[in-house]
mmCIF file of C-alpha atoms and ligand atoms in Angstrom:
data_model
loop_
_atom_site.group_PDB
_atom_site.id
_atom_site.type_symbol
_atom_site.label_atom_id
_atom_site.label_comp_id
_atom_site.label_asym_id
_atom_site.label_seq_id
_atom_site.Cartn_x
_atom_site.Cartn_y
_atom_site.Cartn_z
ATOM 1 C CA MET A 1 47.322 82.590 71.866
ATOM 2 C CA LEU A 2 45.928 85.600 70.058
ATOM 3 C CA ASP A 3 42.644 87.228 70.290
ATOM 4 C CA VAL A 4 41.863 90.130 68.241
ATOM 5 C CA ALA A 5 38.326 91.724 69.216
ATOM 6 C CA SER A 6 36.537 94.820 67.518
ATOM 7 C CA LEU A 7 40.109 95.965 65.871
ATOM 8 C CA LYS A 8 39.958 99.400 63.856
ATOM 9 C CA VAL A 9 42.872 100.876 62.364
ATOM 10 C CA ARG A 10 42.280 104.194 60.506
ATOM 11 C CA TYR A 11 44.832 106.806 58.792
ATOM 12 C CA GLY A 12 42.994 110.034 58.893
ATOM 13 C CA ALA A 13 39.647 109.652 57.093
ATOM 14 C CA ILE A 14 40.361 106.166 55.563
ATOM 15 C CA GLU A 15 39.036 103.463 57.963
ATOM 16 C CA ALA A 16 41.686 100.325 56.729
ATOM 17 C CA VAL A 17 40.115 98.035 59.477
ATOM 18 C CA ARG A 18 36.691 98.230 60.643
ATOM 19 C CA GLY A 19 36.073 95.984 63.579
ATOM 20 C CA LEU A 20 37.713 92.837 63.065
ATOM 21 C CA ASP A 21 37.661 89.752 65.241
ATOM 22 C CA LEU A 22 40.175 86.846 65.037
ATOM 23 C CA SER A 23 41.913 84.170 66.990
ATOM 24 C CA VAL A 24 44.670 82.332 66.551
ATOM 25 C CA GLY A 25 45.325 79.071 68.496
ATOM 26 C CA LYS A 26 48.492 77.776 69.863
ATOM 27 C CA GLY A 27 50.470 75.554 67.071
ATOM 28 C CA GLU A 28 47.831 76.907 64.543
ATOM 29 C CA ILE A 29 48.447 78.254 60.894
ATOM 30 C CA VAL A 30 45.687 80.719 60.303
ATOM 31 C CA ALA A 31 45.316 82.623 56.818
ATOM 32 C CA LEU A 32 44.081 85.880 56.450
ATOM 33 C CA LEU A 33 42.957 86.318 52.455
ATOM 34 C CA GLY A 34 41.140 89.283 50.658
ATOM 35 C CA ALA A 35 41.671 91.586 47.815
ATOM 36 C CA ASN A 36 44.281 94.278 47.770
ATOM 37 C CA GLY A 37 43.512 97.303 50.142
ATOM 38 C CA ALA A 38 41.168 95.112 52.194
ATOM 39 C CA GLY A 39 43.237 95.651 55.288
ATOM 40 C CA LYS A 40 45.302 92.618 55.858
ATOM 41 C CA SER A 41 48.644 94.645 56.328
ATOM 42 C CA SER A 42 47.111 97.099 58.503
ATOM 43 C CA THR A 43 45.959 94.284 60.759
ATOM 44 C CA LEU A 44 49.313 93.037 60.911
ATOM 45 C CA ALA A 45 50.758 96.415 61.668
ATOM 46 C CA ALA A 46 48.495 96.802 64.665
ATOM 47 C CA ILE A 47 49.236 93.485 66.121
ATOM 48 C CA SER A 48 52.971 94.378 65.576
ATOM 49 C CA GLY A 49 52.498 98.038 67.031
ATOM 50 C CA LEU A 50 53.177 99.595 64.172
ATOM 51 C CA ALA A 51 50.003 101.427 63.443
ATOM 52 C CA HIS A 52 47.380 103.105 65.763
ATOM 53 C CA TRP A 53 44.762 100.806 66.583
ATOM 54 C CA SER A 54 41.505 100.827 68.968
ATOM 55 C CA GLY A 55 39.739 97.545 70.096
ATOM 56 C CA GLU A 56 41.513 94.628 71.837
ATOM 57 C CA ILE A 57 44.599 92.629 71.031
ATOM 58 C CA VAL A 58 45.396 89.818 73.785
ATOM 59 C CA PHE A 59 48.683 88.002 73.231
ATOM 60 C CA ASP A 60 49.151 84.980 75.737
ATOM 61 C CA GLY A 61 46.584 86.697 77.865
ATOM 62 C CA GLN A 62 48.284 90.029 77.916
ATOM 63 C CA SER A 63 46.679 93.387 76.309
ATOM 64 C CA LEU A 64 49.136 94.808 73.718
ATOM 65 C CA GLN A 65 47.317 98.002 73.998
ATOM 66 C CA GLY A 66 49.766 100.698 74.296
ATOM 67 C CA HIS A 67 53.030 98.586 73.789
ATOM 68 C CA SER A 68 55.873 99.482 71.616
ATOM 69 C CA PRO A 69 56.907 97.330 68.485
ATOM 70 C CA GLU A 70 60.009 96.416 70.406
ATOM 71 C CA ALA A 71 57.936 95.279 73.452
ATOM 72 C CA ILE A 72 55.898 93.195 71.135
ATOM 73 C CA THR A 73 58.925 91.694 69.273
ATOM 74 C CA ARG A 74 60.321 90.657 73.004
ATOM 75 C CA ALA A 75 56.979 89.242 73.888
ATOM 76 C CA GLY A 76 57.241 86.898 71.276
ATOM 77 C CA ILE A 77 55.563 88.151 68.302
ATOM 78 C CA GLY A 78 57.518 88.264 64.833
ATOM 79 C CA LEU A 79 56.856 90.153 61.642
ATOM 80 C CA VAL A 80 57.834 89.054 58.209
ATOM 81 C CA PRO A 81 56.908 92.425 56.420
ATOM 82 C CA GLU A 82 55.205 92.653 52.970
ATOM 83 C CA GLY A 83 57.880 93.293 50.432
ATOM 84 C CA ARG A 84 60.840 91.784 52.724
ATOM 85 C CA ARG A 85 62.017 95.032 53.889
ATOM 86 C CA ILE A 86 65.443 93.870 54.180
ATOM 87 C CA PHE A 87 68.501 96.309 54.452
ATOM 88 C CA ALA A 88 69.960 95.984 50.661
ATOM 89 C CA GLY A 89 72.875 98.022 51.390
ATOM 90 C CA LEU A 90 74.086 95.657 54.544
ATOM 91 C CA THR A 91 75.298 92.127 54.028
ATOM 92 C CA VAL A 92 73.028 89.174 54.836
ATOM 93 C CA SER A 93 75.022 88.583 58.315
ATOM 94 C CA GLU A 94 74.357 92.634 59.356
ATOM 95 C CA ASN A 95 70.699 91.931 58.438
ATOM 96 C CA LEU A 96 70.559 89.072 60.684
ATOM 97 C CA LEU A 97 72.308 90.374 63.466
ATOM 98 C CA LEU A 98 70.116 93.459 63.243
ATOM 99 C CA GLY A 99 66.934 91.329 63.171
ATOM 100 C CA GLY A 100 67.546 89.779 66.367
ATOM 101 C CA ALA A 101 68.949 92.840 68.048
ATOM 102 C CA VAL A 102 65.900 93.553 70.094
ATOM 103 C CA HIS A 103 66.633 91.821 73.503
ATOM 104 C CA ALA A 104 69.434 89.027 73.138
ATOM 105 C CA PRO A 105 73.176 89.912 74.050
ATOM 106 C CA PRO A 106 75.753 90.046 70.954
ATOM 107 C CA VAL A 107 77.160 86.276 71.546
ATOM 108 C CA GLU A 108 73.427 84.931 71.704
ATOM 109 C CA LEU A 109 72.960 86.931 68.587
ATOM 110 C CA ARG A 110 75.848 85.467 66.795
ATOM 111 C CA ARG A 111 74.729 81.761 67.889
ATOM 112 C CA ARG A 112 71.320 82.525 66.713
ATOM 113 C CA ALA A 113 72.886 83.798 63.130
ATOM 114 C CA ALA A 114 75.110 80.724 62.726
ATOM 115 C CA ARG A 115 71.856 78.553 63.289
ATOM 116 C CA MET A 116 70.210 80.576 60.776
ATOM 117 C CA GLN A 117 72.923 79.966 58.397
ATOM 118 C CA GLU A 118 73.099 76.361 59.048
ATOM 119 C CA ARG A 119 69.113 76.129 58.368
ATOM 120 C CA PHE A 120 69.543 78.428 55.161
ATOM 121 C CA PRO A 121 72.701 77.370 53.392
ATOM 122 C CA ILE A 122 72.200 80.145 50.582
ATOM 123 C CA LEU A 123 72.241 82.421 53.484
ATOM 124 C CA ALA A 124 75.672 81.178 54.788
ATOM 125 C CA GLU A 125 77.251 81.052 51.041
ATOM 126 C CA ARG A 126 76.053 84.838 50.833
ATOM 127 C CA ARG A 127 76.924 86.120 54.200
ATOM 128 C CA HIS A 128 79.477 88.525 53.056
ATOM 129 C CA GLN A 129 77.343 89.835 50.364
ATOM 130 C CA LYS A 130 75.079 92.917 49.999
ATOM 131 C CA ALA A 131 71.459 91.522 50.750
ATOM 132 C CA GLY A 132 70.102 93.724 47.942
ATOM 133 C CA LEU A 133 72.090 91.536 45.404
ATOM 134 C CA MET A 134 70.342 88.514 46.283
ATOM 135 C CA SER A 135 67.349 86.992 44.120
ATOM 136 C CA GLY A 136 63.854 87.640 45.543
ATOM 137 C CA GLY A 137 63.309 84.193 46.599
ATOM 138 C CA GLU A 138 66.786 84.505 48.618
ATOM 139 C CA GLN A 139 65.635 87.798 50.232
ATOM 140 C CA GLN A 140 62.358 86.131 51.218
ATOM 141 C CA MET A 141 64.462 83.422 53.032
ATOM 142 C CA LEU A 142 66.651 86.213 54.487
ATOM 143 C CA ALA A 143 63.430 88.249 55.699
ATOM 144 C CA ILE A 144 62.021 85.080 57.388
ATOM 145 C CA ALA A 145 65.506 84.315 59.032
ATOM 146 C CA ARG A 146 65.804 87.832 60.455
ATOM 147 C CA ALA A 147 62.418 87.601 61.975
ATOM 148 C CA LEU A 148 63.088 84.146 63.406
ATOM 149 C CA MET A 149 66.189 85.747 65.008
ATOM 150 C CA ALA A 150 63.873 87.102 67.758
ATOM 151 C CA GLU A 151 62.698 83.480 68.238
ATOM 152 C CA PRO A 152 59.279 84.201 68.178
ATOM 153 C CA ARG A 153 56.307 82.164 69.101
ATOM 154 C CA LEU A 154 53.908 83.764 67.092
ATOM 155 C CA LEU A 155 55.036 84.998 63.416
ATOM 156 C CA LEU A 156 53.072 87.127 61.401
ATOM 157 C CA MET A 157 53.792 86.919 57.475
ATOM 158 C CA ASP A 158 52.673 89.359 54.984
ATOM 159 C CA GLU A 159 52.534 87.939 51.477
ATOM 160 C CA PRO A 160 55.883 85.928 51.612
ATOM 161 C CA SER A 161 55.133 84.593 48.131
ATOM 162 C CA LEU A 162 54.345 87.519 46.804
ATOM 163 C CA GLY A 163 56.336 87.930 43.278
ATOM 164 C CA LEU A 164 58.272 84.359 43.331
ATOM 165 C CA ALA A 165 58.965 82.078 40.825
ATOM 166 C CA PRO A 166 56.832 79.050 41.307
ATOM 167 C CA GLN A 167 59.213 76.568 42.636
ATOM 168 C CA VAL A 168 60.323 79.237 45.205
ATOM 169 C CA VAL A 169 56.712 79.802 46.065
ATOM 170 C CA GLU A 170 56.682 75.742 46.907
ATOM 171 C CA ALA A 171 59.916 76.301 49.001
ATOM 172 C CA VAL A 172 58.303 79.292 51.089
ATOM 173 C CA PHE A 173 55.095 77.052 51.885
ATOM 174 C CA ASP A 174 57.363 73.920 52.652
ATOM 175 C CA LEU A 175 59.240 76.515 54.944
ATOM 176 C CA ILE A 176 55.759 77.708 56.485
ATOM 177 C CA ALA A 177 54.896 74.424 57.343
ATOM 178 C CA SER A 178 58.209 73.165 58.819
ATOM 179 C CA LEU A 179 58.120 76.291 61.120
ATOM 180 C CA ARG A 180 54.483 75.258 62.322
ATOM 181 C CA ASP A 181 55.922 71.854 62.806
ATOM 182 C CA GLU A 182 58.568 73.188 64.911
ATOM 183 C CA GLY A 183 55.844 74.850 67.199
ATOM 184 C CA ILE A 184 55.570 78.359 65.744
ATOM 185 C CA THR A 185 51.947 79.600 65.307
ATOM 186 C CA ILE A 186 51.353 81.493 62.466
ATOM 187 C CA LEU A 187 49.002 84.192 60.894
ATOM 188 C CA LEU A 188 49.468 84.140 57.190
ATOM 189 C CA VAL A 189 48.474 86.871 55.179
ATOM 190 C CA GLU A 190 48.334 85.732 51.495
ATOM 191 C CA GLN A 191 47.351 86.242 47.789
ATOM 192 C CA ASN A 192 48.256 82.462 47.033
ATOM 193 C CA VAL A 193 44.740 81.561 48.097
ATOM 194 C CA PRO A 194 44.790 77.743 46.957
ATOM 195 C CA MET A 195 48.174 77.161 48.694
ATOM 196 C CA SER A 196 47.383 78.720 51.878
ATOM 197 C CA LEU A 197 44.027 77.087 52.056
ATOM 198 C CA ASP A 198 46.006 73.685 51.671
ATOM 199 C CA ILE A 199 48.486 74.872 54.713
ATOM 200 C CA ALA A 200 46.404 76.561 57.045
ATOM 201 C CA ASP A 201 43.953 75.279 59.836
ATOM 202 C CA HIS A 202 41.448 78.169 59.531
ATOM 203 C CA ALA A 203 41.063 80.582 57.255
ATOM 204 C CA LEU A 204 39.218 84.171 57.155
ATOM 205 C CA VAL A 205 38.715 86.528 54.070
ATOM 206 C CA LEU A 206 38.993 90.226 54.736
ATOM 207 C CA ALA A 207 36.836 92.695 52.586
ATOM 208 C CA GLN A 208 36.932 96.383 53.329
ATOM 209 C CA GLY A 209 38.296 96.286 56.697
ATOM 210 C CA GLN A 210 35.628 93.397 58.022
ATOM 211 C CA ILE A 211 35.775 89.590 57.795
ATOM 212 C CA SER A 212 33.323 88.252 55.370
ATOM 213 C CA VAL A 213 33.907 84.664 55.353
ATOM 214 C CA ARG A 214 35.559 82.685 58.195
ATOM 215 C CA GLY A 215 35.960 79.137 59.337
ATOM 216 C CA THR A 216 37.872 75.933 59.074
ATOM 217 C CA THR A 217 39.933 75.890 55.475
ATOM 218 C CA LYS A 218 37.652 73.331 54.167
ATOM 219 C CA GLU A 219 34.562 75.508 55.043
ATOM 220 C CA VAL A 220 36.088 78.599 53.553
ATOM 221 C CA ALA A 221 37.472 76.857 50.512
ATOM 222 C CA GLU A 222 33.786 75.787 49.853
ATOM 223 C CA SER A 223 32.186 79.147 50.697
ATOM 224 C CA GLN A 224 30.771 80.425 47.509
ATOM 225 C CA ALA A 225 32.677 83.743 47.749
ATOM 226 C CA VAL A 226 36.064 82.085 47.832
ATOM 227 C CA GLN A 227 35.029 79.786 45.269
ATOM 228 C CA GLY A 228 33.849 82.614 42.942
ATOM 229 C CA ALA A 229 36.606 85.220 43.519
ATOM 230 C CA TYR A 230 39.889 83.137 44.364
ATOM 231 C CA LEU A 231 39.428 79.772 43.163
ATOM 232 C CA GLY A 232 37.930 80.477 39.905
ATOM 233 C CA HIS A 233 35.015 78.193 39.973
HETATM 234 P P1 ATP B 1 47.565 94.894 50.011
HETATM 235 O O1 ATP B 1 47.616 93.667 49.918
HETATM 236 O O2 ATP B 1 47.288 96.013 48.840
HETATM 237 O O3 ATP B 1 48.847 95.660 50.800
HETATM 238 P P2 ATP B 1 46.019 95.178 52.372
HETATM 239 O O4 ATP B 1 44.640 94.144 52.484
HETATM 240 O O5 ATP B 1 47.232 94.607 52.907
HETATM 241 O O6 ATP B 1 46.452 95.283 50.929
HETATM 242 P P3 ATP B 1 46.220 97.716 53.619
HETATM 243 O O7 ATP B 1 47.401 97.850 53.288
HETATM 244 O O8 ATP B 1 45.899 97.200 55.105
HETATM 245 O O9 ATP B 1 45.129 96.538 52.921
HETATM 246 O O10 ATP B 1 45.391 99.071 53.259
HETATM 247 C C1 ATP B 1 43.867 99.138 53.816
HETATM 248 C C2 ATP B 1 43.489 100.513 53.411
HETATM 249 O O11 ATP B 1 44.248 101.280 54.110
HETATM 250 C C3 ATP B 1 43.912 100.977 52.133
HETATM 251 O O12 ATP B 1 42.834 101.562 51.376
HETATM 252 C C4 ATP B 1 45.170 101.672 51.914
HETATM 253 O O13 ATP B 1 45.289 102.414 50.850
HETATM 254 C C5 ATP B 1 44.730 102.350 53.224
HETATM 255 N N1 ATP B 1 46.213 102.487 54.011
HETATM 256 C C6 ATP B 1 47.041 101.486 54.119
HETATM 257 N N2 ATP B 1 48.375 102.437 54.650
HETATM 258 C C7 ATP B 1 48.150 103.210 54.859
HETATM 259 C C8 ATP B 1 48.710 104.708 55.168
HETATM 260 N N3 ATP B 1 50.017 104.530 55.983
HETATM 261 N N4 ATP B 1 48.123 105.892 55.055
HETATM 262 C C9 ATP B 1 46.778 105.808 54.632
HETATM 263 N N5 ATP B 1 46.085 104.833 54.179
HETATM 264 C C10 ATP B 1 46.713 103.827 54.214
#
């Protein structure tokens, strides 16, 4: 579904991504792991059209070169950004309606927002409240629901469990598994390596802008680099 080849992202003199290749098959969860600053967010930013890049990004057989973020959302790629980036001063409902505002008419948007509130009862409960007043876990659910409003076929998730309490982390991973079961393909950037390896089909470890380890989750979990650096063995 997604094929990335020789991807490079640079910010002035900084080469954040230095020739990355990755593929995500339809219906898979692929985990993209790596230390802070390895280039994970920059990779997602490139795929979403939010960073300048060179190389190849092909989604469903179509090159994304030169496509705007709006066109990429319309093509079926959604992003749950790092740090959630909800609109803290707007209500939960307003956040949902804005997230899906890319291409659907208002009636359809309201229908989708209602569906999201059925799926996430906490969002229904809080729909008239300012989103910034919710807990971190609730804000993360809102960020995910907002991305789902555009009905993506591929969801890019940037550290969705970061900073959340352990039970909430479990709930986020359960949600990711159920999204996959519903047919959404997922590229998951995470710092929770054990849980990511548990849930994903394939995994890649990014180090200084390049892939250092790749394979099935079993292969990656057994690799020395991951055992030493992330699993504490
Ligand atoms: P983190 O988990 O800390 O977000 P990451 O693996 O997602 O790490 P990136 O955020 O992609 O890594 O950052 C890769 C490199 O690019 C880092 O050296 C970072 O400082 C740099 N960088 C990221 N965004 C920018 C920017 N907008 N301008 C300049 N440099 C940037």
